[in-house]
Amino acid sequence: MEDRFDHDPVPTRLIGAVLTGGLSSRMGQPKALLPHSTGGSFLSHAIRRMRQVTGEKVLLSLPKDDDQLPLSDGLLSSSSIIRVPDTLPNQGPAVGVWRCLLRAQVRGHSACLLTPVDLPELTATDLQELVQVWQNDPEQIVVANDETEERLQPLVAIYPTRCLPAIEGVVKSHHRSLYRHLQTQSFLRVDLPRASLRNVNSPDDLSSEPS
């Protein structure tokens, strides 16, 4: 069942983004198009989840050569989906984060809430926890943390657009690691359940997905 909120989405200074730019090499097919246990695809689920938190318009980060990723239902084919193709192929997720922040800034937003497409159990309630922390200090980076393993999840995070120069630096670095970058930054952490942050990378992960 989808989460429901009685309040309005957060102010337009925050926009949501779904990252789908990975190669899906271990899965053998685009993870965005995998069927979700609640119906629809991983991608449609991720966008619906994001819309519950940040509103109708959602940035969709896509591989450079796959900006025509098929969107199978009317919800996703609407003009409220803003496609953001990567400019540097196969360079890791930092490129998608950087490109989404650029687009957010151009559109007049001050921050971007990001999630990857391959977290089928992440909920809108989880994302709302990040937003509530960010609203108290909107100049700070807010990052999800696996409360069981004590590991940061830099792709489940809110990045203010002020971070653009630093994220561009990550993209141009030899390591291109957001996790490594965060070790040098001030940020706020939000503990989330391990199950919410379980990602699906291979068919074995998919077969073990809870019903």
PDB file of C-alpha atoms in Angstrom:
ATOM      1  CA  MET A   1       0.000   0.000   0.000  1.00  0.00           C
ATOM      2  CA  GLU A   2       1.289   3.446  -0.855  1.00  0.00           C
ATOM      3  CA  ASP A   3       1.978   5.904   1.947  1.00  0.00           C
ATOM      4  CA  ARG A   4      -0.461   8.788   2.262  1.00  0.00           C
ATOM      5  CA  PHE A   5       0.180  12.202   3.737  1.00  0.00           C
ATOM      6  CA  ASP A   6      -2.432  14.684   4.893  1.00  0.00           C
ATOM      7  CA  HIS A   7      -0.144  17.668   4.295  1.00  0.00           C
ATOM      8  CA  ASP A   8       0.718  19.297   1.004  1.00  0.00           C
ATOM      9  CA  PRO A   9       3.998  18.387  -0.731  1.00  0.00           C
ATOM     10  CA  VAL A  10       7.036  20.359   0.399  1.00  0.00           C
ATOM     11  CA  PRO A  11       7.562  23.825  -1.076  1.00  0.00           C
ATOM     12  CA  THR A  12       8.803  23.995  -4.651  1.00  0.00           C
ATOM     13  CA  ARG A  13      12.317  24.881  -3.549  1.00  0.00           C
ATOM     14  CA  LEU A  14      12.842  21.079  -3.320  1.00  0.00           C
ATOM     15  CA  ILE A  15      12.443  18.833  -6.363  1.00  0.00           C
ATOM     16  CA  GLY A  16      12.647  15.045  -6.490  1.00  0.00           C
ATOM     17  CA  ALA A  17      14.877  13.025  -8.824  1.00  0.00           C
ATOM     18  CA  VAL A  18      15.018   9.313  -9.656  1.00  0.00           C
ATOM     19  CA  LEU A  19      18.367   7.911 -10.823  1.00  0.00           C
ATOM     20  CA  THR A  20      18.217   5.221 -13.536  1.00  0.00           C
ATOM     21  CA  GLY A  21      21.622   5.686 -15.149  1.00  0.00           C
ATOM     22  CA  GLY A  22      23.304   2.449 -14.042  1.00  0.00           C
ATOM     23  CA  LEU A  23      24.429  -0.198 -16.508  1.00  0.00           C
ATOM     24  CA  SER A  24      22.351  -2.998 -14.868  1.00  0.00           C
ATOM     25  CA  SER A  25      25.097  -5.385 -15.998  1.00  0.00           C
ATOM     26  CA  ARG A  26      24.547  -7.889 -13.191  1.00  0.00           C
ATOM     27  CA  MET A  27      20.784  -7.839 -13.707  1.00  0.00           C
ATOM     28  CA  GLY A  28      21.063  -8.320 -17.462  1.00  0.00           C
ATOM     29  CA  GLN A  29      18.169  -5.945 -18.184  1.00  0.00           C
ATOM     30  CA  PRO A  30      17.238  -2.374 -17.182  1.00  0.00           C
ATOM     31  CA  LYS A  31      16.312  -2.396 -13.503  1.00  0.00           C
ATOM     32  CA  ALA A  32      13.937   0.514 -14.119  1.00  0.00           C
ATOM     33  CA  LEU A  33      11.634  -1.807 -16.080  1.00  0.00           C
ATOM     34  CA  LEU A  34      11.562  -4.688 -13.584  1.00  0.00           C
ATOM     35  CA  PRO A  35       8.077  -5.508 -12.251  1.00  0.00           C
ATOM     36  CA  HIS A  36       7.417  -4.205  -8.742  1.00  0.00           C
ATOM     37  CA  SER A  37       5.585  -6.420  -6.262  1.00  0.00           C
ATOM     38  CA  THR A  38       2.853  -3.793  -5.802  1.00  0.00           C
ATOM     39  CA  GLY A  39       2.236  -3.456  -9.538  1.00  0.00           C
ATOM     40  CA  GLY A  40       3.843  -1.472 -12.298  1.00  0.00           C
ATOM     41  CA  SER A  41       7.608  -1.241 -12.748  1.00  0.00           C
ATOM     42  CA  PHE A  42      10.427  -0.284 -10.399  1.00  0.00           C
ATOM     43  CA  LEU A  43      10.469   3.049 -12.223  1.00  0.00           C
ATOM     44  CA  SER A  44       6.759   3.802 -11.938  1.00  0.00           C
ATOM     45  CA  HIS A  45       6.880   2.861  -8.248  1.00  0.00           C
ATOM     46  CA  ALA A  46       9.885   5.136  -7.623  1.00  0.00           C
ATOM     47  CA  ILE A  47       8.212   8.078  -9.346  1.00  0.00           C
ATOM     48  CA  ARG A  48       4.897   7.621  -7.539  1.00  0.00           C
ATOM     49  CA  ARG A  49       6.798   7.406  -4.251  1.00  0.00           C
ATOM     50  CA  MET A  50       8.695  10.597  -5.006  1.00  0.00           C
ATOM     51  CA  ARG A  51       5.570  12.486  -6.047  1.00  0.00           C
ATOM     52  CA  GLN A  52       3.988  11.820  -2.667  1.00  0.00           C
ATOM     53  CA  VAL A  53       6.837  13.732  -1.052  1.00  0.00           C
ATOM     54  CA  THR A  54       7.972  16.476  -3.433  1.00  0.00           C
ATOM     55  CA  GLY A  55       5.049  17.010  -5.797  1.00  0.00           C
ATOM     56  CA  GLU A  56       4.098  16.213  -9.370  1.00  0.00           C
ATOM     57  CA  LYS A  57       7.247  17.200 -11.280  1.00  0.00           C
ATOM     58  CA  VAL A  58      10.097  14.704 -11.031  1.00  0.00           C
ATOM     59  CA  LEU A  59      13.549  14.700 -12.621  1.00  0.00           C
ATOM     60  CA  LEU A  60      14.458  11.406 -14.278  1.00  0.00           C
ATOM     61  CA  SER A  61      18.192  10.770 -14.664  1.00  0.00           C
ATOM     62  CA  LEU A  62      18.846   8.550 -17.697  1.00  0.00           C
ATOM     63  CA  PRO A  63      21.875   6.981 -19.383  1.00  0.00           C
ATOM     64  CA  LYS A  64      23.313   9.159 -22.132  1.00  0.00           C
ATOM     65  CA  ASP A  65      22.310   6.767 -24.919  1.00  0.00           C
ATOM     66  CA  ASP A  66      18.982   5.732 -23.410  1.00  0.00           C
ATOM     67  CA  ASP A  67      17.078   8.980 -23.021  1.00  0.00           C
ATOM     68  CA  GLN A  68      14.096   7.361 -24.721  1.00  0.00           C
ATOM     69  CA  LEU A  69      13.656   4.773 -21.963  1.00  0.00           C
ATOM     70  CA  PRO A  70      10.127   3.445 -22.533  1.00  0.00           C
ATOM     71  CA  LEU A  71       7.651   4.636 -19.933  1.00  0.00           C
ATOM     72  CA  SER A  72       4.826   2.173 -19.906  1.00  0.00           C
ATOM     73  CA  ASP A  73       1.917   4.041 -18.387  1.00  0.00           C
ATOM     74  CA  GLY A  74       0.250   7.417 -18.704  1.00  0.00           C
ATOM     75  CA  LEU A  75       1.491   8.513 -15.288  1.00  0.00           C
ATOM     76  CA  LEU A  76       5.080   8.435 -16.505  1.00  0.00           C
ATOM     77  CA  SER A  77       4.614   9.739 -20.004  1.00  0.00           C
ATOM     78  CA  SER A  78       3.192  13.036 -18.785  1.00  0.00           C
ATOM     79  CA  SER A  79       4.983  16.351 -19.201  1.00  0.00           C
ATOM     80  CA  SER A  80       5.691  16.394 -15.467  1.00  0.00           C
ATOM     81  CA  ILE A  81       8.555  13.915 -15.998  1.00  0.00           C
ATOM     82  CA  ILE A  82      11.695  15.926 -16.783  1.00  0.00           C
ATOM     83  CA  ARG A  83      14.273  13.733 -18.499  1.00  0.00           C
ATOM     84  CA  VAL A  84      17.905  14.458 -17.567  1.00  0.00           C
ATOM     85  CA  PRO A  85      20.283  12.380 -19.726  1.00  0.00           C
ATOM     86  CA  ASP A  86      23.837  11.824 -18.512  1.00  0.00           C
ATOM     87  CA  THR A  87      26.485  13.676 -20.483  1.00  0.00           C
ATOM     88  CA  LEU A  88      29.288  11.268 -19.532  1.00  0.00           C
ATOM     89  CA  PRO A  89      28.467   7.592 -20.115  1.00  0.00           C
ATOM     90  CA  ASN A  90      29.476   4.878 -17.645  1.00  0.00           C
ATOM     91  CA  GLN A  91      31.112   7.287 -15.191  1.00  0.00           C
ATOM     92  CA  GLY A  92      29.092   6.361 -12.122  1.00  0.00           C
ATOM     93  CA  PRO A  93      26.116   7.858 -10.288  1.00  0.00           C
ATOM     94  CA  ALA A  94      27.855  11.123  -9.371  1.00  0.00           C
ATOM     95  CA  VAL A  95      27.224  12.266 -12.949  1.00  0.00           C
ATOM     96  CA  GLY A  96      23.479  11.751 -12.538  1.00  0.00           C
ATOM     97  CA  VAL A  97      23.482  13.632  -9.238  1.00  0.00           C
ATOM     98  CA  TRP A  98      25.440  16.504 -10.781  1.00  0.00           C
ATOM     99  CA  ARG A  99      23.172  16.716 -13.827  1.00  0.00           C
ATOM    100  CA  CYS A 100      20.024  16.668 -11.685  1.00  0.00           C
ATOM    101  CA  LEU A 101      21.380  19.429  -9.461  1.00  0.00           C
ATOM    102  CA  LEU A 102      22.156  21.508 -12.541  1.00  0.00           C
ATOM    103  CA  ARG A 103      18.616  21.060 -13.824  1.00  0.00           C
ATOM    104  CA  ALA A 104      17.157  21.812 -10.384  1.00  0.00           C
ATOM    105  CA  GLN A 105      19.132  25.063 -10.202  1.00  0.00           C
ATOM    106  CA  VAL A 106      18.056  26.133 -13.690  1.00  0.00           C
ATOM    107  CA  ARG A 107      14.427  25.522 -12.724  1.00  0.00           C
ATOM    108  CA  GLY A 108      14.785  27.690  -9.606  1.00  0.00           C
ATOM    109  CA  HIS A 109      14.910  24.971  -6.953  1.00  0.00           C
ATOM    110  CA  SER A 110      17.355  25.180  -4.082  1.00  0.00           C
ATOM    111  CA  ALA A 111      17.779  21.452  -3.412  1.00  0.00           C
ATOM    112  CA  CYS A 112      17.180  18.022  -4.892  1.00  0.00           C
ATOM    113  CA  LEU A 113      15.936  14.846  -3.164  1.00  0.00           C
ATOM    114  CA  LEU A 114      17.453  11.846  -4.950  1.00  0.00           C
ATOM    115  CA  THR A 115      16.780   8.127  -4.907  1.00  0.00           C
ATOM    116  CA  PRO A 116      18.018   5.311  -7.136  1.00  0.00           C
ATOM    117  CA  VAL A 117      15.428   3.247  -8.988  1.00  0.00           C
ATOM    118  CA  ASP A 118      16.570  -0.081  -7.499  1.00  0.00           C
ATOM    119  CA  LEU A 119      15.306   0.306  -3.899  1.00  0.00           C
ATOM    120  CA  PRO A 120      11.902  -1.399  -4.124  1.00  0.00           C
ATOM    121  CA  GLU A 121      11.175  -1.267  -0.390  1.00  0.00           C
ATOM    122  CA  LEU A 122      12.026   2.374   0.249  1.00  0.00           C
ATOM    123  CA  THR A 123       8.863   4.266   1.200  1.00  0.00           C
ATOM    124  CA  ALA A 124       7.556   7.794   0.977  1.00  0.00           C
ATOM    125  CA  THR A 125       7.544   7.816   4.783  1.00  0.00           C
ATOM    126  CA  ASP A 126      11.300   7.139   4.742  1.00  0.00           C
ATOM    127  CA  LEU A 127      11.850  10.021   2.336  1.00  0.00           C
ATOM    128  CA  GLN A 128       9.687  12.312   4.405  1.00  0.00           C
ATOM    129  CA  GLU A 129      12.067  11.782   7.323  1.00  0.00           C
ATOM    130  CA  LEU A 130      14.900  13.199   5.219  1.00  0.00           C
ATOM    131  CA  VAL A 131      12.751  16.143   4.144  1.00  0.00           C
ATOM    132  CA  GLN A 132      11.793  17.014   7.702  1.00  0.00           C
ATOM    133  CA  VAL A 133      15.450  17.142   8.734  1.00  0.00           C
ATOM    134  CA  TRP A 134      16.341  19.218   5.669  1.00  0.00           C
ATOM    135  CA  GLN A 135      13.542  21.721   6.300  1.00  0.00           C
ATOM    136  CA  ASN A 136      15.135  22.563   9.641  1.00  0.00           C
ATOM    137  CA  ASP A 137      18.475  23.355   7.954  1.00  0.00           C
ATOM    138  CA  PRO A 138      18.021  23.676   4.160  1.00  0.00           C
ATOM    139  CA  GLU A 139      21.673  24.551   3.501  1.00  0.00           C
ATOM    140  CA  GLN A 140      22.842  21.162   4.746  1.00  0.00           C
ATOM    141  CA  ILE A 141      23.255  17.893   2.870  1.00  0.00           C
ATOM    142  CA  VAL A 142      20.956  15.220   4.338  1.00  0.00           C
ATOM    143  CA  VAL A 143      21.925  11.574   3.805  1.00  0.00           C
ATOM    144  CA  ALA A 144      20.183   8.295   4.636  1.00  0.00           C
ATOM    145  CA  ASN A 145      22.104   5.879   6.819  1.00  0.00           C
ATOM    146  CA  ASP A 146      21.541   2.143   7.146  1.00  0.00           C
ATOM    147  CA  GLU A 147      20.759   1.922  10.850  1.00  0.00           C
ATOM    148  CA  THR A 148      21.880  -1.733  11.006  1.00  0.00           C
ATOM    149  CA  GLU A 149      25.200  -1.574   9.178  1.00  0.00           C
ATOM    150  CA  GLU A 150      25.950   2.102   9.944  1.00  0.00           C
ATOM    151  CA  ARG A 151      26.666   2.802   6.281  1.00  0.00           C
ATOM    152  CA  LEU A 152      25.791   6.008   4.494  1.00  0.00           C
ATOM    153  CA  GLN A 153      23.637   5.848   1.363  1.00  0.00           C
ATOM    154  CA  PRO A 154      24.765   8.866  -0.696  1.00  0.00           C
ATOM    155  CA  LEU A 155      22.157   8.229  -3.404  1.00  0.00           C
ATOM    156  CA  VAL A 156      19.275   8.492  -0.920  1.00  0.00           C
ATOM    157  CA  ALA A 157      19.932  12.068  -0.009  1.00  0.00           C
ATOM    158  CA  ILE A 158      19.074  15.729  -0.333  1.00  0.00           C
ATOM    159  CA  TYR A 159      21.761  17.890  -1.907  1.00  0.00           C
ATOM    160  CA  PRO A 160      21.380  21.684  -1.949  1.00  0.00           C
ATOM    161  CA  THR A 161      22.266  23.265  -5.281  1.00  0.00           C
ATOM    162  CA  ARG A 162      25.057  25.132  -3.482  1.00  0.00           C
ATOM    163  CA  CYS A 163      26.892  21.771  -3.686  1.00  0.00           C
ATOM    164  CA  LEU A 164      27.140  21.930  -7.475  1.00  0.00           C
ATOM    165  CA  PRO A 165      30.830  22.956  -7.646  1.00  0.00           C
ATOM    166  CA  ALA A 166      31.793  20.236  -5.173  1.00  0.00           C
ATOM    167  CA  ILE A 167      29.775  17.536  -6.974  1.00  0.00           C
ATOM    168  CA  GLU A 168      31.295  18.605 -10.284  1.00  0.00           C
ATOM    169  CA  GLY A 169      34.651  18.126  -8.594  1.00  0.00           C
ATOM    170  CA  VAL A 170      33.650  14.564  -7.686  1.00  0.00           C
ATOM    171  CA  VAL A 171      32.641  13.901 -11.304  1.00  0.00           C
ATOM    172  CA  LYS A 172      36.050  15.109 -12.507  1.00  0.00           C
ATOM    173  CA  SER A 173      38.020  13.253  -9.833  1.00  0.00           C
ATOM    174  CA  HIS A 174      39.736   9.895 -10.393  1.00  0.00           C
ATOM    175  CA  HIS A 175      37.542   8.141  -7.805  1.00  0.00           C
ATOM    176  CA  ARG A 176      34.139   9.712  -8.677  1.00  0.00           C
ATOM    177  CA  SER A 177      32.878   8.540  -5.265  1.00  0.00           C
ATOM    178  CA  LEU A 178      30.109  10.437  -3.497  1.00  0.00           C
ATOM    179  CA  TYR A 179      30.659   8.274  -0.426  1.00  0.00           C
ATOM    180  CA  ARG A 180      34.303   9.337  -0.266  1.00  0.00           C
ATOM    181  CA  HIS A 181      33.320  12.960  -0.887  1.00  0.00           C
ATOM    182  CA  LEU A 182      30.893  12.947   2.031  1.00  0.00           C
ATOM    183  CA  GLN A 183      33.690  12.027   4.418  1.00  0.00           C
ATOM    184  CA  THR A 184      35.070  15.540   3.868  1.00  0.00           C
ATOM    185  CA  GLN A 185      31.736  17.361   4.183  1.00  0.00           C
ATOM    186  CA  SER A 186      29.361  18.537   6.857  1.00  0.00           C
ATOM    187  CA  PHE A 187      26.043  16.719   6.527  1.00  0.00           C
ATOM    188  CA  LEU A 188      23.048  15.502   8.511  1.00  0.00           C
ATOM    189  CA  ARG A 189      22.330  11.783   8.722  1.00  0.00           C
ATOM    190  CA  VAL A 190      18.940  10.101   8.956  1.00  0.00           C
ATOM    191  CA  ASP A 191      18.795   6.475  10.114  1.00  0.00           C
ATOM    192  CA  LEU A 192      16.475   4.295   8.032  1.00  0.00           C
ATOM    193  CA  PRO A 193      15.645   0.579   8.330  1.00  0.00           C
ATOM    194  CA  ARG A 194      17.980  -1.791   6.530  1.00  0.00           C
ATOM    195  CA  ALA A 195      15.058  -3.256   4.580  1.00  0.00           C
ATOM    196  CA  SER A 196      14.175   0.149   3.143  1.00  0.00           C
ATOM    197  CA  LEU A 197      17.696   0.514   1.747  1.00  0.00           C
ATOM    198  CA  ARG A 198      17.991  -2.990   0.260  1.00  0.00           C
ATOM    199  CA  ASN A 199      18.949  -2.600  -3.378  1.00  0.00           C
ATOM    200  CA  VAL A 200      18.344  -5.059  -6.183  1.00  0.00           C
ATOM    201  CA  ASN A 201      21.403  -5.658  -8.360  1.00  0.00           C
ATOM    202  CA  SER A 202      21.009  -9.203  -9.678  1.00  0.00           C
ATOM    203  CA  PRO A 203      18.316 -11.799 -10.407  1.00  0.00           C
ATOM    204  CA  ASP A 204      19.188 -13.457  -7.085  1.00  0.00           C
ATOM    205  CA  ASP A 205      18.359 -10.199  -5.265  1.00  0.00           C
ATOM    206  CA  LEU A 206      15.094  -9.998  -7.145  1.00  0.00           C
ATOM    207  CA  SER A 207      14.087 -13.561  -6.309  1.00  0.00           C
ATOM    208  CA  SER A 208      14.671 -12.835  -2.610  1.00  0.00           C
ATOM    209  CA  GLU A 209      12.443  -9.752  -2.645  1.00  0.00           C
ATOM    210  CA  PRO A 210       9.793 -10.011   0.095  1.00  0.00           C
ATOM    211  CA  SER A 211       6.259 -10.485  -1.144  1.00  0.00           C
TER     212      SER A 211
END
